[in-house]
XYZ file of C-alpha atoms in Angstrom:
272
model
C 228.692 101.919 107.188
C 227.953 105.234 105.786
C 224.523 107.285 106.155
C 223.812 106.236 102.781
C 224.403 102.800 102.604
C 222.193 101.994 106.120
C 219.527 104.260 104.436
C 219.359 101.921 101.219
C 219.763 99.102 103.999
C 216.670 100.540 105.640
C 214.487 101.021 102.787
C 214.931 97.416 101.165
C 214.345 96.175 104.393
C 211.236 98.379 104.950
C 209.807 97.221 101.388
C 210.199 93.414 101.913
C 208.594 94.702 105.616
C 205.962 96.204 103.532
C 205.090 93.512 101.518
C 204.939 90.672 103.706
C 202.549 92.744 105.729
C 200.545 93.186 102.683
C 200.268 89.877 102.075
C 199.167 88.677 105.549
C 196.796 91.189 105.630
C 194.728 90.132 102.470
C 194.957 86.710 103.447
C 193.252 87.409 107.382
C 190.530 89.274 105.241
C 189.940 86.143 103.305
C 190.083 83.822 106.089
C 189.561 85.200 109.507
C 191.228 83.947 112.731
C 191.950 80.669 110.629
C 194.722 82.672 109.685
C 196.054 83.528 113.067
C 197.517 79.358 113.450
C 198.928 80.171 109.534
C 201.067 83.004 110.754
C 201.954 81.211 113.848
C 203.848 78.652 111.757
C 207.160 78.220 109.655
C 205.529 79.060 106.347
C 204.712 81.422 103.693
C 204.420 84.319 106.462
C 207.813 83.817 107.617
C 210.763 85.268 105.436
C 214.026 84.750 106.266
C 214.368 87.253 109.561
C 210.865 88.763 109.096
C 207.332 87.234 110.538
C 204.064 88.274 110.911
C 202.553 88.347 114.822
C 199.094 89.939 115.242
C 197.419 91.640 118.706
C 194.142 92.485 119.268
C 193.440 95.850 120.559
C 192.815 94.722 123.938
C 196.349 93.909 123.654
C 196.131 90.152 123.847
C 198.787 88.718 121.443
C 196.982 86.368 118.801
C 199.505 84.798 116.568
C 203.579 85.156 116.054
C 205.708 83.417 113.604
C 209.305 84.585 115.747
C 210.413 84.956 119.404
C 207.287 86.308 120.553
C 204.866 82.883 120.274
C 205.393 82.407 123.500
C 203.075 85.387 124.417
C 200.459 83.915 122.189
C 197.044 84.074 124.457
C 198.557 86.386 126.657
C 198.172 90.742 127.215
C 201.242 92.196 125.874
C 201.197 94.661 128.271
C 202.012 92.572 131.604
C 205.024 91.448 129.729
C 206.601 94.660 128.599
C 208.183 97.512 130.453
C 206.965 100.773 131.232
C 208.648 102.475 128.655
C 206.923 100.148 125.887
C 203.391 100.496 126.811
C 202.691 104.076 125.597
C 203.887 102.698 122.208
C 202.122 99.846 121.718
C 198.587 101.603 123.733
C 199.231 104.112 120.857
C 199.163 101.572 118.235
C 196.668 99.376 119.243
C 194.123 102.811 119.514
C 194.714 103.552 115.721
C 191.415 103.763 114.196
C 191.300 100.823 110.996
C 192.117 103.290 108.285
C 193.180 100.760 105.346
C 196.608 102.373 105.572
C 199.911 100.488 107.097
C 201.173 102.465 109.714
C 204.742 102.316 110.686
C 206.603 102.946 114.246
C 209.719 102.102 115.982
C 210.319 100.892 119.715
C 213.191 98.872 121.480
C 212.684 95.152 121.614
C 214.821 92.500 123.184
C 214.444 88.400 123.697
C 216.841 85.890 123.203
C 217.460 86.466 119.472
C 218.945 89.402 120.353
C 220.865 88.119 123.191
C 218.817 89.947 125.534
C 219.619 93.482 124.433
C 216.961 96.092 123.135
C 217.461 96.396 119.778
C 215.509 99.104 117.842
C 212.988 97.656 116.005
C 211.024 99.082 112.762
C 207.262 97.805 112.260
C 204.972 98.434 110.027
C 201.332 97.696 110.932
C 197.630 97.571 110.058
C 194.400 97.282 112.043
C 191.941 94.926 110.193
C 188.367 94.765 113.030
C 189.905 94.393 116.087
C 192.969 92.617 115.602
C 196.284 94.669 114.409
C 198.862 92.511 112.344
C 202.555 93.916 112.522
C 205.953 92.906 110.384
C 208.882 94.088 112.238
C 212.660 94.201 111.296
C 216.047 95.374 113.334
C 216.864 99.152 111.845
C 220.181 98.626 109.836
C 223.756 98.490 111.186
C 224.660 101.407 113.405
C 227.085 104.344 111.350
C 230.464 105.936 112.363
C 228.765 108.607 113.596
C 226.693 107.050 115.717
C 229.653 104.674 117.289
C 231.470 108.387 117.841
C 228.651 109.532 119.913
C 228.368 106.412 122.306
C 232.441 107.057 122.576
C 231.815 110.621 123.641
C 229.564 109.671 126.144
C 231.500 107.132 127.122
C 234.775 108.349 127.444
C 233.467 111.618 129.775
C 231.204 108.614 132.107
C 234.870 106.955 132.525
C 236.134 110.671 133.390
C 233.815 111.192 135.805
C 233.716 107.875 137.734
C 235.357 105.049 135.523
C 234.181 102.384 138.410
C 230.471 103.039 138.322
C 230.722 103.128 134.447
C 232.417 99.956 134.088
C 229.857 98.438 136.566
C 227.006 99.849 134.552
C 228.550 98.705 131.136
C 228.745 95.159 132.452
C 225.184 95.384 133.631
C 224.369 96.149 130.198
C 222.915 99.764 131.219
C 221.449 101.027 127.918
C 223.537 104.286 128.347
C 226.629 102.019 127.205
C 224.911 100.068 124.025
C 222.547 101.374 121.633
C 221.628 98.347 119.114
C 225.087 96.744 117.646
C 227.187 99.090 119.218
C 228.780 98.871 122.916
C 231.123 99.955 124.900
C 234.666 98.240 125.687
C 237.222 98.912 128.183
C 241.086 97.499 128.525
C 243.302 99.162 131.413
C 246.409 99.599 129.333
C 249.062 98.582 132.488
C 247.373 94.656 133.192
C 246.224 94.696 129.583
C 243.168 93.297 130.773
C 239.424 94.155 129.685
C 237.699 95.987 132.871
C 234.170 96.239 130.750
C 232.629 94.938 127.936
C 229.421 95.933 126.691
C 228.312 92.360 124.624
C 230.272 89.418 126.702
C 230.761 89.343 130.025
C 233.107 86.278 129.484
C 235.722 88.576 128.180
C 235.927 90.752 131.591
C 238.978 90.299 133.288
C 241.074 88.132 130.185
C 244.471 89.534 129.441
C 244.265 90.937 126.007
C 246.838 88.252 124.962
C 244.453 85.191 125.878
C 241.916 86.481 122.946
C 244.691 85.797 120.458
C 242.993 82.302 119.144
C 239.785 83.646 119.423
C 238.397 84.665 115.747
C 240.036 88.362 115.888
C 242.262 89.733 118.303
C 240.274 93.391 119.189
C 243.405 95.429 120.637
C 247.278 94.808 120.697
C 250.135 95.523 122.621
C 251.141 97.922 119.409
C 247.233 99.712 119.741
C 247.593 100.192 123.609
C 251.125 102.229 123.001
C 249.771 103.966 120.435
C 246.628 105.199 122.221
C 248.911 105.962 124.629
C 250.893 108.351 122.535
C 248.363 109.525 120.409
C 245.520 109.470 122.864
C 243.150 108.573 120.455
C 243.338 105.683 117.610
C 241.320 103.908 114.894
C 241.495 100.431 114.237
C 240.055 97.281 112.411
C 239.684 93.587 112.764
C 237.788 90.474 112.570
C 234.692 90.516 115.587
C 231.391 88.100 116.605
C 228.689 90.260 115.383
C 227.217 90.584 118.587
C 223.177 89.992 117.328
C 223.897 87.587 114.814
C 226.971 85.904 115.664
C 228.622 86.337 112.733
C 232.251 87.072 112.396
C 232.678 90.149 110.764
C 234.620 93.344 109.804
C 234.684 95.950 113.111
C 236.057 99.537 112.801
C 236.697 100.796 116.112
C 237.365 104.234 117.530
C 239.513 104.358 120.763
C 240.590 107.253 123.453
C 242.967 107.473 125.721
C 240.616 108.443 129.458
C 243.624 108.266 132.175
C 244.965 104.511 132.806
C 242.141 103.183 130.342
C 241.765 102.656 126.553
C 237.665 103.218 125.826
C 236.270 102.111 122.507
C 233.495 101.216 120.135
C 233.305 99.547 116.665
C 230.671 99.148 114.345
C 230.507 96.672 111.740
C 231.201 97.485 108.024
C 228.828 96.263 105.480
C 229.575 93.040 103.570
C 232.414 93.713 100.447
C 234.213 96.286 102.466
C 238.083 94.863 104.420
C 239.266 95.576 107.243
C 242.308 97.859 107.091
């Protein structure tokens, strides 16, 4: 995806964001906590991927229409890591200003399989209670896929064992929303670490050929071996929304080891 195309992403996203926060917010002016069971339903505050979920500022979570219900009745801030809490503290001190206010923190729960995906929210205090709309920031760019490579490819330099145990562990070094880190050691053929599915550690490249997309082939692995760096595409499991999709990934040669990462093209554009 280029910079562009995530930034138009970003900003319809971010309007339809907008506007269902709008719309909650006029409604819990009109009707009070009555509206707090309203957003914590499958109804008109719940648009495709986006909900509404409301805190007060003692941090006790009021009302969710996604993954987060469970916390209803609960403080936010026994449930969330350290590295949350200055966010959300931040937030929830806003003085009610009448204006949406917008910030971005890493969230994870089982609709994202467990990883921290960065997460864009716009929110407004109304008395004591702040009500939030929240998406996932738009798929991840070439650039930024080239990036986690570097870093990945001079980890594997340095100590490829620790790395691969740390990929596998899902250290956030090794993922950074849809993009993560993949490892094959060219003489087995055999995936070492994989940054989304643990299942695939250890399975000889050819055993992934009647899977949905075959990632690497005997042809890539010689060629990365020649070349010492490749691109490549193919059909992948979208690894938030389980979709199979279009994945351009950029490999290196690091020793004995091909290292890689793909990110996913936007709908209308082929593989090549």
């Amino acid at each position: 995806m280029s910079v562009g195309a995530a930034h138009a992403q970003s900003e319809d996203d971010g309007a339809a964001a907008r506007a269902l926060l709008t719309e909650a917010v006029e409604y819990y002016k009109e009707n009070g906590d009555k509206a707090l069971a309203v957003f914590s339903r499958q109804g008109p505050f719940v648009k495709d991927d986006l909900y509404v979920f409301a805190i007060n500022t003692n941090g006790i979570m009021l009302a969710s229409g996604g993954p987060s219900v469970m916390l209803i009745g609960r403080d936010i801030m026994n449930t969330i890591d350290d590295e949350l809490k200055p966010k959300f503290q931040r937030a929830l001190s806003q003085p009610e200003s009448g204006e949406i206010l917008e910030a971005d923190y890493p969230w994870g729960s089982w609709d994202t399989g467990g990883r921290k995906i960065t997460k864009h929210v716009y929110f407004q205090r109304v008395g004591d209670t702040v009500l939030a709309v929240g998406y996932y920031r738009p798929r991840a760019t070439s650039e930024e896929a080239l990036q986690l490579l570097n870093s990945a490819v001079e980890a594997v330099g340095a100590d490829a064992r620790e790395t691969f145990k740390a990929i596998n562990a899902l250290d956030e070094r090794f993922y950074k929303d849809d993009l993560y880190v993949f490892v094959v050691e060219m003489d087995s053929q055999r995936i070492v670490a994989h940054g989304s599915n643990l299942r695939l550690v250890g399975r000889d490249l050819s055993a992934l050929a009647n899977r949905v997309g075959r990632p690497i082939s005997a042809e890539d692995l010689t060629r990365v071996n020649a070349e010492g760096a490749i691109e490549f595409a193919y059909q992948w499991e979208h690894p938030i929304t389980g979709e199979v999709e279009t994945k351009h990934a950029f490999a290196r040669r690091v020793g004995s080891y091909l290292v890689a990462v793909g990110y996913y093209k936007p709908e209308g554009e082929q593989a090549e």
